[in-house]
Amino acid sequence: MLLIAVAFAALQLTAVTGRASPDTKNYLSYALSLSGEDRQAAGRLAIGYSCASGQHAPLDFIPWTSRKAAGESEEQCVRRLNDSVAYWSGHGNTSGMTAPFANQRFMAIFEARPGYPLFLVPFVTVFGPTWGLWLAGLVVALAGSLCVLLTLRVAGASRRAGLAGQALYLALPTGTVAMNPLSDGLSLALGTAVALGCVLLLRDRPRTGAALVAGGLALMFLVRYSQALLLAAALAGVFLAWSGWLRLKRRGSAPVLRAAGLCGALAAIVYAGAHLLSWPMGQDSAQDLLTHHYQRPDLPDPWPEFFVQERVFWSAWIRRQATYPVLPVLLALSAWALLKRRSAVLPVALAAGAAGLLNQAGHPNLDQLLGYRLIVFVWLLPALAIPLLLDRPSTGTAPHDASRDPAGADEPSDTTAHAAPAPAGDTPGEVRHPTSRS
């Protein structure tokens, strides 16, 4: 585990900067304001970091560096952004924690995400913007990978499967997004903690599991509340459907039903919290897309045009996947794992993937066609499912107690199949017959 983490950190040293996106300056200025800088000074420092980062040309063999704007020098970038700040300051954007890089209605989107700037404060205060943002991204990436490893191990996967999950998480776009100085990586790491909590719930560890699920979604609410809502709703939907299937099969479904109830209640709380705080909701997101960040008048009824954009985006996305079929191949392997293995981690991974698709569906922006950050939760599905294919299904087992382990999770061992049988109760969810042989 440590070797994988050290290797990942060493690779990330190839691009300490050069990762900033247009939204990075918003989060950075918010964090600098929280650390004690006044709004104007925070804006200047954020502009300086963003423009300096933009001068690092893309490296073909390093996928996480591709931000340079052709033909714009650092001085031109600084001048353009300073002019923008001056313009919007003179047009009403005079309050808030973020610098006035755009109109107040657009900046309200970032004001409603205080969790990531709060997380950044100690890093940028001690190490400055460049190294602080890089170290924050590294911590987020490694924390998410550790949660993936623990999720697989708690679900009964072997050590090699757990390490494969950790490595996959860091190697796939999940690792890339985690290292980018944006809120998506922290949201993703908290999502992996929620996944771990769900597996603990299903493995009859209700207190620890419920605490992780509730705590993870509460923190994600402060980071990206829309993603927290979609993840909680997707988990509730998958668990509810699964409990219905178990009841049809006359198998115990109590742990699954409890998990569905918890996630459903948390989804309702997230929605109510965002509504009570008057944070931007779905209607605002649609208007943001169709009015170019509220720079044009609102549409009286945005939904017909929004669904046109949906059709355009997903048609282009499917063509893109057919041309570069990395994700389709990984999803096919994940589907194989779903069919060939029984594990508590699989429905959780399926719900995480659904949450990623829903998040992208809420932002059908062609500018994001080549990116991963909005749909990044989809990549959790292969990171959690494919490693299970490294373990052989258990054989020679007595019928398990479905009410205790409704997933029917496999309990692969790191020893050989001819090892001495464990006494009943030594391995949760599995009882071996002394006479069984592989």
Short mmCIF file of C-alpha atoms in Angstrom, two decimals:
data_model
loop_
_atom_site.label_atom_id
_atom_site.label_comp_id
_atom_site.label_asym_id
_atom_site.label_seq_id
_atom_site.Cartn_x
_atom_site.Cartn_y
_atom_site.Cartn_z
CA MET A 1 0.00 0.00 0.00
CA LEU A 2 2.77 2.43 0.92
CA LEU A 3 4.76 1.58 -2.19
CA ILE A 4 1.76 2.38 -4.41
CA ALA A 5 1.23 5.67 -2.58
CA VAL A 6 4.90 6.68 -2.83
CA ALA A 7 5.04 5.79 -6.54
CA PHE A 8 1.93 7.90 -7.20
CA ALA A 9 3.34 10.86 -5.27
CA ALA A 10 6.63 10.65 -7.18
CA LEU A 11 4.79 10.67 -10.51
CA GLN A 12 2.81 13.74 -9.45
CA LEU A 13 6.06 15.64 -8.87
CA THR A 14 6.38 15.81 -12.65
CA ALA A 15 3.63 18.46 -12.64
CA VAL A 16 3.42 20.41 -9.40
CA THR A 17 1.71 23.21 -11.31
CA GLY A 18 0.06 23.44 -14.72
CA ARG A 19 -3.22 21.90 -13.49
CA ALA A 20 -5.30 25.01 -12.82
CA SER A 21 -8.68 25.25 -14.53
CA PRO A 22 -10.75 28.45 -14.89
CA ASP A 23 -12.60 27.56 -11.66
CA THR A 24 -9.42 27.09 -9.61
CA LYS A 25 -9.02 30.82 -9.02
CA ASN A 26 -12.52 30.96 -7.50
CA TYR A 27 -11.76 28.30 -4.90
CA LEU A 28 -8.29 29.66 -4.21
CA SER A 29 -9.51 33.23 -3.68
CA TYR A 30 -12.19 31.86 -1.30
CA ALA A 31 -9.55 29.90 0.66
CA LEU A 32 -7.21 32.91 0.83
CA SER A 33 -10.09 35.08 2.10
CA LEU A 34 -10.76 32.51 4.81
CA SER A 35 -7.08 32.53 5.75
CA GLY A 36 -7.20 36.27 6.47
CA GLU A 37 -6.46 37.99 3.15
CA ASP A 38 -8.80 40.77 2.12
CA ARG A 39 -10.95 40.11 -0.94
CA GLN A 40 -8.83 42.17 -3.34
CA ALA A 41 -5.52 40.66 -2.22
CA ALA A 42 -6.98 37.15 -2.37
CA GLY A 43 -8.11 37.84 -5.92
CA ARG A 44 -4.68 39.08 -6.97
CA LEU A 45 -2.92 36.03 -5.51
CA ALA A 46 -5.43 33.69 -7.16
CA ILE A 47 -4.94 35.43 -10.51
CA GLY A 48 -1.17 35.15 -10.18
CA TYR A 49 -1.35 31.41 -9.49
CA SER A 50 -3.86 30.73 -12.26
CA CYS A 51 -1.94 32.66 -14.92
CA ALA A 52 1.42 31.16 -13.92
CA SER A 53 -0.09 27.67 -14.02
CA GLY A 54 -1.49 28.36 -17.48
CA GLN A 55 2.00 28.86 -18.91
CA HIS A 56 2.91 25.21 -18.50
CA ALA A 57 2.46 23.58 -21.88
CA PRO A 58 0.66 20.23 -22.14
CA LEU A 59 2.83 17.15 -21.91
CA ASP A 60 1.53 14.38 -24.16
CA PHE A 61 2.76 11.63 -21.87
CA ILE A 62 1.39 13.24 -18.68
CA PRO A 63 -2.40 13.47 -18.93
CA TRP A 64 -2.86 15.89 -16.04
CA THR A 65 -1.16 18.90 -17.68
CA SER A 66 -3.15 20.58 -20.43
CA ARG A 67 -4.13 24.09 -19.44
CA LYS A 68 -2.06 26.49 -21.58
CA ALA A 69 -4.14 29.01 -23.55
CA ALA A 70 -2.55 29.40 -26.98
CA GLY A 71 -1.16 32.84 -27.67
CA GLU A 72 -1.72 34.34 -24.19
CA SER A 73 1.30 35.29 -22.11
CA GLU A 74 1.25 35.37 -18.32
CA GLU A 75 1.15 39.17 -18.35
CA GLN A 76 -1.80 39.17 -20.76
CA CYS A 77 -3.63 36.64 -18.60
CA VAL A 78 -3.10 38.77 -15.46
CA ARG A 79 -4.28 41.89 -17.27
CA ARG A 80 -7.39 40.17 -18.65
CA LEU A 81 -8.46 38.78 -15.27
CA ASN A 82 -7.73 42.04 -13.43
CA ASP A 83 -9.86 43.87 -15.98
CA SER A 84 -12.64 41.34 -15.41
CA VAL A 85 -12.46 41.86 -11.63
CA ALA A 86 -12.63 45.62 -12.08
CA TYR A 87 -15.59 45.33 -14.44
CA TRP A 88 -17.69 43.09 -12.20
CA SER A 89 -16.78 45.06 -9.09
CA GLY A 90 -18.24 48.09 -10.82
CA HIS A 91 -21.35 46.14 -11.81
CA GLY A 92 -22.61 45.05 -8.44
CA ASN A 93 -20.39 42.17 -7.31
CA THR A 94 -19.12 43.75 -4.11
CA SER A 95 -19.74 41.05 -1.48
CA GLY A 96 -18.88 37.43 -0.79
CA MET A 97 -15.74 35.43 -0.05
CA THR A 98 -14.68 34.85 -3.66
CA ALA A 99 -13.11 37.59 -5.76
CA PRO A 100 -15.49 39.14 -8.35
CA PHE A 101 -14.29 37.21 -11.39
CA ALA A 102 -17.83 37.12 -12.82
CA ASN A 103 -21.35 38.29 -12.06
CA GLN A 104 -22.64 37.73 -8.55
CA ARG A 105 -25.19 35.11 -9.57
CA PHE A 106 -22.52 32.90 -11.13
CA MET A 107 -20.11 33.38 -8.21
CA ALA A 108 -22.91 32.28 -5.85
CA ILE A 109 -22.30 28.74 -7.14
CA PHE A 110 -18.84 28.80 -5.53
CA GLU A 111 -20.05 30.62 -2.41
CA ALA A 112 -22.29 27.58 -1.88
CA ARG A 113 -19.26 25.25 -1.75
CA PRO A 114 -17.36 26.33 1.37
CA GLY A 115 -16.02 22.87 2.20
CA TYR A 116 -13.20 22.74 -0.34
CA PRO A 117 -11.85 26.26 0.43
CA LEU A 118 -11.95 25.40 4.16
CA PHE A 119 -9.98 22.24 3.44
CA LEU A 120 -7.40 24.27 1.48
CA VAL A 121 -6.79 26.88 4.20
CA PRO A 122 -4.04 25.07 6.17
CA PHE A 123 -2.28 23.97 2.99
CA VAL A 124 -2.13 27.39 1.30
CA THR A 125 -1.37 29.14 4.61
CA VAL A 126 1.66 26.99 5.39
CA PHE A 127 2.96 26.12 1.91
CA GLY A 128 1.60 28.89 -0.33
CA PRO A 129 -0.71 28.44 -3.33
CA THR A 130 1.53 26.32 -5.59
CA TRP A 131 2.76 23.67 -3.17
CA GLY A 132 -0.33 23.98 -0.96
CA LEU A 133 -2.74 23.07 -3.75
CA TRP A 134 -0.49 20.24 -4.90
CA LEU A 135 -0.21 18.75 -1.40
CA ALA A 136 -3.95 19.13 -0.83
CA GLY A 137 -4.60 17.21 -4.03
CA LEU A 138 -2.14 14.49 -3.02
CA VAL A 139 -3.81 14.04 0.37
CA VAL A 140 -7.24 13.84 -1.29
CA ALA A 141 -6.07 11.30 -3.89
CA LEU A 142 -4.34 9.03 -1.38
CA ALA A 143 -7.27 9.22 1.06
CA GLY A 144 -9.69 8.14 -1.67
CA SER A 145 -7.44 5.27 -2.72
CA LEU A 146 -7.16 4.07 0.88
CA CYS A 147 -10.95 4.08 1.23
CA VAL A 148 -11.23 1.99 -1.95
CA LEU A 149 -8.73 -0.52 -0.55
CA LEU A 150 -10.58 -0.71 2.79
CA THR A 151 -13.96 -1.02 1.04
CA LEU A 152 -12.76 -4.06 -0.89
CA ARG A 153 -11.15 -5.65 2.16
CA VAL A 154 -14.22 -5.09 4.35
CA ALA A 155 -16.34 -6.67 1.60
CA GLY A 156 -14.18 -9.80 1.85
CA ALA A 157 -11.78 -9.31 -1.06
CA SER A 158 -8.21 -10.53 -0.81
CA ARG A 159 -5.17 -8.34 -0.22
CA ARG A 160 -4.21 -8.45 -3.88
CA ALA A 161 -7.70 -7.32 -4.89
CA GLY A 162 -7.61 -4.48 -2.37
CA LEU A 163 -4.22 -3.29 -3.63
CA ALA A 164 -5.43 -3.58 -7.22
CA GLY A 165 -8.37 -1.34 -6.31
CA GLN A 166 -6.04 1.20 -4.75
CA ALA A 167 -3.79 1.21 -7.82
CA LEU A 168 -6.74 1.42 -10.23
CA TYR A 169 -8.22 4.37 -8.36
CA LEU A 170 -4.94 6.27 -8.66
CA ALA A 171 -4.26 5.27 -12.27
CA LEU A 172 -7.75 5.95 -13.66
CA PRO A 173 -9.22 9.46 -14.10
CA THR A 174 -10.26 9.27 -10.44
CA GLY A 175 -6.61 9.91 -9.53
CA THR A 176 -6.28 12.67 -12.13
CA VAL A 177 -9.42 14.46 -10.93
CA ALA A 178 -8.35 14.10 -7.31
CA MET A 179 -5.07 15.91 -8.05
CA ASN A 180 -6.70 18.80 -9.91
CA PRO A 181 -7.19 21.94 -7.73
CA LEU A 182 -10.99 21.72 -7.81
CA SER A 183 -13.73 20.56 -5.44
CA ASP A 184 -14.43 17.40 -7.47
CA GLY A 185 -11.50 15.46 -5.99
CA LEU A 186 -12.49 16.09 -2.38
CA SER A 187 -16.09 15.22 -3.21
CA LEU A 188 -14.88 11.97 -4.77
CA ALA A 189 -12.76 11.07 -1.72
CA LEU A 190 -15.74 11.64 0.55
CA GLY A 191 -17.79 9.50 -1.81
CA THR A 192 -15.36 6.62 -1.30
CA ALA A 193 -15.80 7.03 2.47
CA VAL A 194 -19.58 6.79 1.95
CA ALA A 195 -19.02 3.63 -0.11
CA LEU A 196 -16.97 2.14 2.73
CA GLY A 197 -19.73 3.00 5.18
CA CYS A 198 -22.36 1.35 2.99
CA VAL A 199 -20.38 -1.88 2.81
CA LEU A 200 -19.99 -1.85 6.60
CA LEU A 201 -23.77 -1.43 6.89
CA LEU A 202 -24.32 -4.43 4.66
CA ARG A 203 -21.72 -6.48 6.55
CA ASP A 204 -23.61 -6.03 9.81
CA ARG A 205 -21.52 -3.15 11.20
CA PRO A 206 -24.42 -0.69 11.55
CA ARG A 207 -22.97 1.93 13.89
CA THR A 208 -19.65 2.39 12.15
CA GLY A 209 -21.26 2.16 8.72
CA ALA A 210 -24.02 4.65 9.51
CA ALA A 211 -21.50 7.10 10.98
CA LEU A 212 -19.34 6.94 7.86
CA VAL A 213 -22.30 7.31 5.49
CA ALA A 214 -23.86 10.21 7.39
CA GLY A 215 -20.52 11.92 8.06
CA GLY A 216 -19.30 11.51 4.49
CA LEU A 217 -22.49 12.90 2.98
CA ALA A 218 -22.59 15.76 5.52
CA LEU A 219 -19.08 16.84 4.54
CA MET A 220 -19.83 16.33 0.85
CA PHE A 221 -22.85 18.60 1.30
CA LEU A 222 -20.42 21.43 2.11
CA VAL A 223 -18.09 20.52 -0.77
CA ARG A 224 -20.55 19.80 -3.62
CA TYR A 225 -24.08 19.39 -2.33
CA SER A 226 -25.46 18.44 -5.75
CA GLN A 227 -23.15 15.43 -5.93
CA ALA A 228 -24.01 14.49 -2.35
CA LEU A 229 -27.72 14.54 -3.25
CA LEU A 230 -27.23 12.41 -6.36
CA LEU A 231 -25.02 9.86 -4.57
CA ALA A 232 -27.44 9.49 -1.65
CA ALA A 233 -30.40 9.17 -4.01
CA ALA A 234 -28.61 6.62 -6.23
CA LEU A 235 -27.61 4.51 -3.21
CA ALA A 236 -31.16 4.62 -1.85
CA GLY A 237 -32.59 3.59 -5.22
CA VAL A 238 -30.17 0.69 -5.75
CA PHE A 239 -30.62 -0.60 -2.19
CA LEU A 240 -34.40 -0.34 -2.42
CA ALA A 241 -34.46 -2.27 -5.69
CA TRP A 242 -32.09 -4.86 -4.23
CA SER A 243 -34.19 -5.35 -1.09
CA GLY A 244 -37.25 -5.90 -3.29
CA TRP A 245 -35.39 -8.57 -5.26
CA LEU A 246 -34.28 -10.27 -2.02
CA ARG A 247 -37.87 -10.33 -0.76
CA LEU A 248 -39.01 -11.96 -4.01
CA LYS A 249 -36.33 -14.60 -3.45
CA ARG A 250 -37.55 -15.02 0.15
CA ARG A 251 -34.16 -14.03 1.51
CA GLY A 252 -33.40 -11.71 4.41
CA SER A 253 -33.25 -8.08 3.33
CA ALA A 254 -33.15 -6.18 6.62
CA PRO A 255 -29.56 -4.75 6.29
CA VAL A 256 -30.23 -3.65 2.71
CA LEU A 257 -33.54 -2.05 3.67
CA ARG A 258 -31.86 -0.20 6.55
CA ALA A 259 -29.19 1.11 4.19
CA ALA A 260 -31.87 2.23 1.71
CA GLY A 261 -33.77 4.03 4.45
CA LEU A 262 -30.66 5.80 5.74
CA CYS A 263 -29.51 6.94 2.30
CA GLY A 264 -33.03 8.04 1.35
CA ALA A 265 -33.38 10.09 4.54
CA LEU A 266 -29.98 11.69 3.98
CA ALA A 267 -30.90 12.55 0.38
CA ALA A 268 -34.02 14.35 1.66
CA ILE A 269 -31.97 16.20 4.28
CA VAL A 270 -29.40 17.31 1.69
CA TYR A 271 -32.14 18.61 -0.61
CA ALA A 272 -33.93 20.41 2.22
CA GLY A 273 -30.66 21.92 3.49
CA ALA A 274 -29.71 23.31 0.08
CA HIS A 275 -33.23 24.71 -0.34
CA LEU A 276 -33.25 26.37 3.10
CA LEU A 277 -29.85 27.95 2.44
CA SER A 278 -31.13 29.24 -0.93
CA TRP A 279 -28.23 27.62 -2.75
CA PRO A 280 -28.50 27.26 -6.56
CA MET A 281 -30.66 24.29 -7.58
CA GLY A 282 -31.46 22.44 -10.80
CA GLN A 283 -33.31 25.34 -12.42
CA ASP A 284 -30.30 27.61 -11.80
CA SER A 285 -27.97 25.03 -13.31
CA ALA A 286 -30.07 24.84 -16.48
CA GLN A 287 -30.17 28.64 -16.78
CA ASP A 288 -26.40 28.82 -16.19
CA LEU A 289 -25.79 26.46 -19.11
CA LEU A 290 -28.24 28.12 -21.51
CA THR A 291 -27.40 31.76 -20.71
CA HIS A 292 -23.60 31.38 -20.75
CA HIS A 293 -23.17 31.87 -17.00
CA TYR A 294 -26.11 34.28 -16.69
CA GLN A 295 -24.67 36.77 -19.15
CA ARG A 296 -27.87 36.57 -21.24
CA PRO A 297 -31.49 36.91 -20.04
CA ASP A 298 -33.06 33.83 -18.44
CA LEU A 299 -35.24 31.60 -20.58
CA PRO A 300 -38.89 31.56 -19.41
CA ASP A 301 -38.92 27.76 -19.79
CA PRO A 302 -35.38 26.37 -20.03
CA TRP A 303 -36.25 22.67 -20.05
CA PRO A 304 -37.04 22.10 -23.77
CA GLU A 305 -33.72 23.65 -24.78
CA PHE A 306 -31.97 21.85 -21.92
CA PHE A 307 -33.16 18.46 -23.19
CA VAL A 308 -31.97 19.37 -26.69
CA GLN A 309 -28.55 19.96 -25.15
CA GLU A 310 -28.82 16.57 -23.42
CA ARG A 311 -29.39 14.83 -26.73
CA VAL A 312 -26.52 16.68 -28.41
CA PHE A 313 -24.13 15.97 -25.55
CA TRP A 314 -24.83 12.27 -25.14
CA SER A 315 -24.72 11.65 -28.89
CA ALA A 316 -21.27 13.24 -28.98
CA TRP A 317 -20.24 11.37 -25.81
CA ILE A 318 -21.21 7.99 -27.27
CA ARG A 319 -19.24 8.73 -30.44
CA ARG A 320 -16.28 9.69 -28.30
CA GLN A 321 -16.47 6.42 -26.33
CA ALA A 322 -16.67 4.44 -29.57
CA THR A 323 -13.50 6.14 -30.79
CA TYR A 324 -11.60 5.77 -27.50
CA PRO A 325 -13.26 2.78 -25.82
CA VAL A 326 -11.31 2.72 -22.54
CA LEU A 327 -14.35 3.33 -20.37
CA PRO A 328 -16.62 0.90 -22.29
CA VAL A 329 -14.02 -1.86 -21.89
CA LEU A 330 -13.69 -1.18 -18.17
CA LEU A 331 -17.46 -1.10 -17.76
CA ALA A 332 -17.72 -4.42 -19.61
CA LEU A 333 -15.21 -5.93 -17.15
CA SER A 334 -17.24 -4.43 -14.30
CA ALA A 335 -20.38 -6.05 -15.69
CA TRP A 336 -18.54 -9.37 -15.80
CA ALA A 337 -17.65 -8.91 -12.13
CA LEU A 338 -21.29 -8.14 -11.34
CA LEU A 339 -22.34 -11.40 -13.00
CA LYS A 340 -19.52 -13.63 -11.72
CA ARG A 341 -19.04 -12.45 -8.14
CA ARG A 342 -21.27 -11.93 -5.15
CA SER A 343 -20.02 -9.08 -2.99
CA ALA A 344 -21.48 -6.27 -0.91
CA VAL A 345 -19.26 -3.84 -2.80
CA LEU A 346 -20.96 -4.37 -6.17
CA PRO A 347 -24.32 -2.61 -5.55
CA VAL A 348 -22.43 0.26 -3.91
CA ALA A 349 -20.16 0.56 -6.95
CA LEU A 350 -23.20 0.43 -9.24
CA ALA A 351 -24.85 3.28 -7.33
CA ALA A 352 -21.66 5.35 -7.47
CA GLY A 353 -21.52 4.90 -11.24
CA ALA A 354 -25.16 5.95 -11.54
CA ALA A 355 -24.43 9.07 -9.49
CA GLY A 356 -21.66 10.00 -11.93
CA LEU A 357 -23.95 9.64 -14.93
CA LEU A 358 -26.65 11.70 -13.23
CA ASN A 359 -24.18 14.44 -12.39
CA GLN A 360 -23.01 14.65 -15.99
CA ALA A 361 -26.63 14.61 -17.18
CA GLY A 362 -27.23 17.69 -15.06
CA HIS A 363 -24.45 19.51 -16.93
CA PRO A 364 -24.67 18.53 -20.63
CA ASN A 365 -21.94 20.96 -21.62
CA LEU A 366 -19.92 20.04 -24.71
CA ASP A 367 -16.93 21.83 -23.17
CA GLN A 368 -16.79 18.92 -20.71
CA LEU A 369 -16.88 16.24 -23.41
CA LEU A 370 -13.16 15.50 -23.17
CA GLY A 371 -13.00 15.93 -19.40
CA TYR A 372 -13.65 13.51 -16.58
CA ARG A 373 -14.47 15.60 -13.55
CA LEU A 374 -18.27 15.81 -13.83
CA ILE A 375 -18.70 12.12 -14.62
CA VAL A 376 -15.83 10.95 -12.43
CA PHE A 377 -18.00 8.84 -10.09
CA VAL A 378 -18.59 6.48 -13.02
CA TRP A 379 -14.93 5.50 -12.81
CA LEU A 380 -15.46 4.29 -9.25
CA LEU A 381 -17.41 1.36 -10.69
CA PRO A 382 -14.40 -0.28 -12.40
CA ALA A 383 -12.08 0.71 -9.53
CA LEU A 384 -14.29 -1.20 -7.08
CA ALA A 385 -15.62 -4.02 -9.29
CA ILE A 386 -12.74 -5.16 -11.51
CA PRO A 387 -10.38 -6.09 -8.63
CA LEU A 388 -12.92 -8.71 -7.49
CA LEU A 389 -12.11 -10.69 -10.65
CA LEU A 390 -8.68 -11.41 -9.14
CA ASP A 391 -10.34 -13.62 -6.51
CA ARG A 392 -11.87 -16.99 -7.20
CA PRO A 393 -15.41 -17.53 -5.89
CA SER A 394 -15.67 -19.50 -2.67
CA THR A 395 -16.41 -23.20 -3.07
CA GLY A 396 -17.62 -25.89 -0.73
CA THR A 397 -19.50 -23.50 1.55
CA ALA A 398 -22.66 -24.08 3.46
CA PRO A 399 -25.67 -21.92 2.61
CA HIS A 400 -25.02 -18.55 4.19
CA ASP A 401 -27.38 -16.59 6.42
CA ALA A 402 -28.84 -14.14 3.94
CA SER A 403 -30.24 -11.92 6.68
CA ARG A 404 -26.73 -11.39 8.03
CA ASP A 405 -24.99 -10.94 4.68
CA PRO A 406 -27.59 -10.22 1.99
CA ALA A 407 -24.92 -9.67 -0.59
CA GLY A 408 -23.76 -13.23 -0.34
CA ALA A 409 -20.27 -11.78 -0.33
CA ASP A 410 -17.41 -14.03 -1.30
CA GLU A 411 -14.75 -14.45 1.34
CA PRO A 412 -11.62 -15.33 -0.65
CA SER A 413 -8.58 -16.30 1.30
CA ASP A 414 -4.97 -15.37 0.71
CA THR A 415 -4.01 -18.96 1.52
CA THR A 416 -4.27 -21.86 -0.89
CA ALA A 417 -7.47 -23.77 -1.41
CA HIS A 418 -6.01 -26.81 0.40
CA ALA A 419 -5.38 -24.99 3.67
CA ALA A 420 -6.99 -26.35 6.80
CA PRO A 421 -10.63 -25.33 7.16
CA ALA A 422 -11.40 -22.50 9.55
CA PRO A 423 -13.76 -23.19 12.47
CA ALA A 424 -17.26 -21.86 12.10
CA GLY A 425 -17.37 -18.16 12.89
CA ASP A 426 -13.71 -17.46 12.09
CA THR A 427 -14.66 -16.01 8.72
CA PRO A 428 -17.70 -13.69 8.75
CA GLY A 429 -20.53 -14.76 6.48
CA GLU A 430 -18.99 -18.15 5.62
CA VAL A 431 -18.92 -21.63 7.19
CA ARG A 432 -16.69 -24.27 5.63
CA HIS A 433 -17.48 -27.99 5.76
CA PRO A 434 -14.57 -30.06 7.05
CA THR A 435 -15.14 -32.50 4.22
CA SER A 436 -15.14 -29.93 1.40
CA ARG A 437 -12.26 -29.80 -1.05
CA SER A 438 -11.57 -27.54 -4.02
#
